[in-house]
Amino acid sequence: MNAVTEGTFAALRGQLQEAAAALADGPDALEGILLGIVDDVDRAVREPLEIFPVCHHSPASALAMARRLREKQPKVVYLELCEDMAPILTELRNCRLPVAVQAFATEVDGFPAEWAPLSVVAPITEASAEYQALAYALDTPGVELVLVDRSCDHVFEWQEKPADPAEPVGPDAPVAQEEAALHGDAVGVEIGDLRPRFAELEEHLLRHGRVRHWSEWWHQYVELPLADADHDTYRQVMLLIGSLFRRLAPGDPHRVRVDEDRERYMWTRMRAHLAETGTDPADALYVCGAFHAASRVEEFGVHGAGTFEITPPSATKWQYGLIPSSHAAIEAQFGLAAGSVSIAASEWAKNLRRTRVTPYRLAGQAGTRTSKKAAKAVPAAVPAPPLDASDKLTGFLRRPPVLDRLDEAELLGWSVEIVRAARRNGYLASTADAIAVFETSILLAGLRERAKPTPYDFQDAAVTCIEKDSVPGRRDVRRLVEIMLGGDRVGQVGYDALPPLARDVHDRLAPLNLKLQQRGVQRALLDMASRPELEQCSDVLWMLRYLLPHGAARPIMGERRLGERPIQESWDLALGTHQRALIELGYEGVSIEQVLEQRLRRTAYGPQATTATVLQAVEDATLYLRSRRLADELGRRALEVLATERSVDGAPEVLRRVRGLLAYYRTSEPALPAWIESFVTTGYAHYCTLLPTAFADDDASVRQVAAMLGFLFSMEGLALSLGCDRNQLELAVAQSHPEDPAKTALLWAARTQLGRLTRADLRARCAELLGNPLVVPAYPRYLSGFLHALEPVPGLADFVVEAVSHAFAQLPDPVLLPWLPTLITTLRGSGADLAPLLIREAGRVFPGRLADLDAWTPPWRAEPASAAPRPARDRASAPRGPALLAAHPATCDAVADLLGCTGTWQSAEPAPAGAALLARHPDTAEALKALLATP
């Protein structure tokens, strides 16, 4: 690069000094800012290492980059991108753009635990200068690509907390929110964040530019003028804009410090690389955002004076890969207007056709076409001429805007297409609306002092003329215009660029014969009876349903329960739509079984783990992994958590899970696992201890106390066989003294189950409650307690039917009607267990036909029939033994022959008086007599 003189921008400096004095009534108010901008441009232009300022996803920047790369043919390309992302960039050729380079860390070491998981993405589109630089460097022999920006680890080291994703703006925010899921809540890094950080400046530019948002201002006043500018003009204008926004920034201390540290980081890396390789700065190109190109740090330049110490990264292990992206996802994450990236892609294609510039594309890039004619038309590369450091800014700033003549054919085609799209989406649009859109677009452009309507003018005109007052379908006119001008292009990561886990999933699901990488929902039918190999596909699908978001793998027919294996299943699969989630699973392990096991362990050993959640993890390990080892380990963990719990909040869920696991092990295993036997005994003692407190605690609900009793009563037989003492349960019930009516009824049911209260006493207490006018308003609450009592004491179903019938018959309407919602809520909350019991018992008690209802008498009101005198039975004459065997000995003889037994029939003898054993063995009785007679 030729040396430049100090007077390169002398004329521009003089003009800005005069302007500053005229506008601010003195040369000191604006002189520092205006002349400082010129100094920044002059400094960047003088740098021996050519700086190429860009703006993120700018067609003008991409076009200028393609031109400059073909002219200069640099041997080294320094790119502003996280340096640790370099190894994954070669996989871009296996993807269809747009995609995002992602760094992902599931476990953090050196950062707060609540930040996990950490994710950083850098979206790449074809209409971006960084993609042109990447494609040139990766496909050109002898060219080295060097990423010089801070690592992904430093992204989080240098910030106070993870940044929240930007809120989508514009009328299509719901659509943007839906597509923003492609990036999730990742922190986005980009090249060239050119947006004013001074709110008043942005508002001033939008108001005087007669535009609605920043994307439209940039398109109108930067993109269009720079599309045909030469390299020197483009570079100086972009440096001017970057310096302007930098000097007018409000100066957030943290953000300014991070920006300056990034600039020091990048220049330190470039100087170190130049020194190590001996590369001539004239053979290199530095691609960075225009904001950073106008840097004022001491380390700026090849001969920078300052030294910057790069801190070592943390011990966090990062995983790298590619995830699908979309125009809407980029807009939502970086706060751009809806449709701006799609319009930029449309402008990029239009500029390529108009200028006949051949862009760089990675060899074998999916979704791109390079015609042979265009390839032959590319001229041979020639050495770039020395940069002309002359002042291009003065002429550019004083040049009047170029008025493009109206392209009536293009505008007319837009108008016809939007009317056609509107009619397909339910709008009552006609040819008259197409004419109105055409004329209104021209009118709006004229009002905004534009000779040619921009896509934004056309969009406003279409909304005004077609949408009118309502939106008949899912998409409004603004969204239809975006689709027509290019749509929300969604990228795709190719099979070869997927992590091993994702490739393994595709391979294991290959027998389904579906295009799993295709976006949208596909139906999969699995008939395991005729094709047993599909059973493995079923296992994979159920694990994906557990691991992936809702909708990625959704069962339509078939379910998976403990001890059951379905014969047929039907699935709706959308793995292509949820490709990002599948890729991120690959960062956690090499197989879905490994990832599922890690997540189950994380759930069971997490700080928020409860007994119910750990038991669910045990069930999932048995259901999806069929791993007895993992299930036993998690079961022992459930035992530990149960011993430390001091509340009964999860008792209903614990009861349901334990019952299911017990039923499964009893039918599929020869013996119960040791952990579940210990769980039953520990749970029996645990809930007996907490039972009196739960009855008296107002925070413990009736359902939770009923679940505790359900555990104690249903597990009682097993617990007693394992060494538990029933007196512990009886003492716990005796020490319970509830005040709540529902819990009181529940206690009565428990005492009935233990034999401490008879059915007659229970009926008498209910009758006493109904006979007391002061208690009648609270009687429905007692009934609610009886309904919950069906959980621990299902044998009371007939009594509950009787009690409810009494309530409907005797309670006054002011008391009964407000109670009905409570009854319905109780049945719905526990409907899976309680409602079938009540329905079955009511069907047994009540008549089956309506005609029999008038003559029907409830069984609890019917008088007991007088018992007929039973004839005296002579014990001496009573036959001994089964009468049928003596009457039909042939059957017994046939069974004896089958078993190989021989013998003869004996005649019946008179029954001995008294116990036969006492007569045969009198010593035992004599010893007992002597023991009792001892004083």
CSV table of C-alpha atoms in Angstrom, one decimal, residues 1-4 8-9 12 37-55 58 60-65 67-69 71-72 129 194 218 222 225-244 267 281-282 284-295 300-302 384-394 396-397 399:
chain,number,residue,atom,x,y,z
A,1,MET,CA,0.0,0.0,0.0
A,2,ASN,CA,1.4,3.3,-1.0
A,3,ALA,CA,2.1,5.9,1.7
A,4,VAL,CA,-0.4,8.7,2.0
A,8,THR,CA,-5.4,13.3,2.0
A,9,PHE,CA,-8.6,14.6,3.8
A,12,LEU,CA,-12.9,17.5,4.0
A,37,ILE,CA,-14.4,11.0,12.4
A,38,VAL,CA,-12.1,12.1,9.6
A,39,ASP,CA,-9.1,11.1,11.7
A,40,ASP,CA,-10.6,7.6,12.3
A,41,VAL,CA,-11.1,7.1,8.6
A,42,ASP,CA,-7.6,8.5,7.7
A,43,ARG,CA,-6.0,6.2,10.3
A,44,ALA,CA,-7.8,3.1,9.0
A,45,VAL,CA,-7.0,3.9,5.4
A,46,ARG,CA,-3.3,4.4,6.2
A,47,GLU,CA,-3.0,1.0,8.0
A,48,PRO,CA,-0.6,-1.4,6.0
A,49,LEU,CA,-2.9,-4.3,6.8
A,50,GLU,CA,-6.0,-3.6,4.6
A,51,ILE,CA,-9.1,-3.3,6.8
A,52,PHE,CA,-12.4,-4.3,5.1
A,53,PRO,CA,-15.3,-2.9,7.1
A,54,VAL,CA,-18.6,-4.8,6.8
A,55,CYS,CA,-22.1,-4.8,8.1
A,58,SER,CA,-25.5,-6.5,4.1
A,60,ALA,CA,-23.6,-4.2,-0.4
A,61,SER,CA,-20.9,-5.5,1.9
A,62,ALA,CA,-21.1,-9.0,0.4
A,63,LEU,CA,-20.9,-7.5,-3.1
A,64,ALA,CA,-18.0,-5.3,-2.3
A,65,MET,CA,-16.3,-8.3,-0.6
A,67,ARG,CA,-15.2,-7.8,-5.9
A,68,ARG,CA,-12.3,-7.1,-3.6
A,69,LEU,CA,-11.4,-10.7,-3.1
A,71,GLU,CA,-9.0,-8.2,-7.3
A,72,LYS,CA,-6.7,-8.6,-4.4
A,129,ALA,CA,-19.6,-10.7,3.6
A,194,LEU,CA,-23.9,-1.2,12.8
A,218,TRP,CA,-30.1,1.3,6.2
A,222,VAL,CA,-26.6,2.9,2.7
A,225,PRO,CA,-26.0,4.1,-2.7
A,226,LEU,CA,-23.1,1.7,-1.9
A,227,ALA,CA,-24.3,-1.1,-4.2
A,228,ASP,CA,-22.5,0.5,-7.2
A,229,ALA,CA,-19.7,2.2,-5.3
A,230,ASP,CA,-16.0,1.4,-6.0
A,231,HIS,CA,-13.9,-0.2,-3.4
A,232,ASP,CA,-12.3,3.0,-2.0
A,233,THR,CA,-15.6,4.8,-1.7
A,234,TYR,CA,-17.3,1.8,-0.1
A,235,ARG,CA,-14.5,1.4,2.4
A,236,GLN,CA,-14.3,5.1,3.4
A,237,VAL,CA,-18.1,5.4,3.7
A,238,MET,CA,-18.3,2.3,6.0
A,239,LEU,CA,-15.4,3.6,8.1
A,240,LEU,CA,-17.2,7.0,8.3
A,241,ILE,CA,-20.4,5.3,9.5
A,242,GLY,CA,-18.6,3.1,12.0
A,243,SER,CA,-16.7,6.1,13.5
A,244,LEU,CA,-19.9,8.2,13.6
A,267,TRP,CA,-5.0,-6.9,16.8
A,281,PRO,CA,0.6,-7.3,5.7
A,282,ALA,CA,0.0,-6.3,2.0
A,284,ALA,CA,-3.5,-10.1,4.1
A,285,LEU,CA,-7.1,-8.8,4.5
A,286,TYR,CA,-8.7,-8.0,7.8
A,287,VAL,CA,-12.5,-8.4,7.7
A,288,CYS,CA,-14.3,-6.9,10.7
A,289,GLY,CA,-17.3,-4.8,11.5
A,290,ALA,CA,-17.2,-1.1,10.6
A,291,PHE,CA,-17.7,-0.3,14.3
A,292,HIS,CA,-14.4,-2.0,15.2
A,293,ALA,CA,-12.6,-0.9,12.0
A,294,ALA,CA,-12.7,2.7,13.4
A,295,SER,CA,-11.0,1.7,16.7
A,300,PHE,CA,-4.6,-0.7,16.7
A,301,GLY,CA,-2.6,-1.5,13.6
A,302,VAL,CA,0.3,-3.7,12.7
A,384,ALA,CA,-4.9,-5.9,-7.4
A,385,PRO,CA,-3.7,-2.4,-8.2
A,386,PRO,CA,-2.4,-0.3,-5.3
A,387,LEU,CA,-5.1,1.2,-3.2
A,388,ASP,CA,-5.9,4.8,-4.2
A,389,ALA,CA,-5.9,6.7,-0.9
A,390,SER,CA,-7.5,9.7,-2.4
A,391,ASP,CA,-10.4,11.4,-0.7
A,392,LYS,CA,-13.6,9.7,-1.9
A,393,LEU,CA,-15.7,11.0,1.0
A,394,THR,CA,-15.9,14.6,-0.1
A,396,PHE,CA,-19.7,11.0,-2.1
A,397,LEU,CA,-21.1,13.3,0.6
A,399,ARG,CA,-23.1,14.1,-4.5
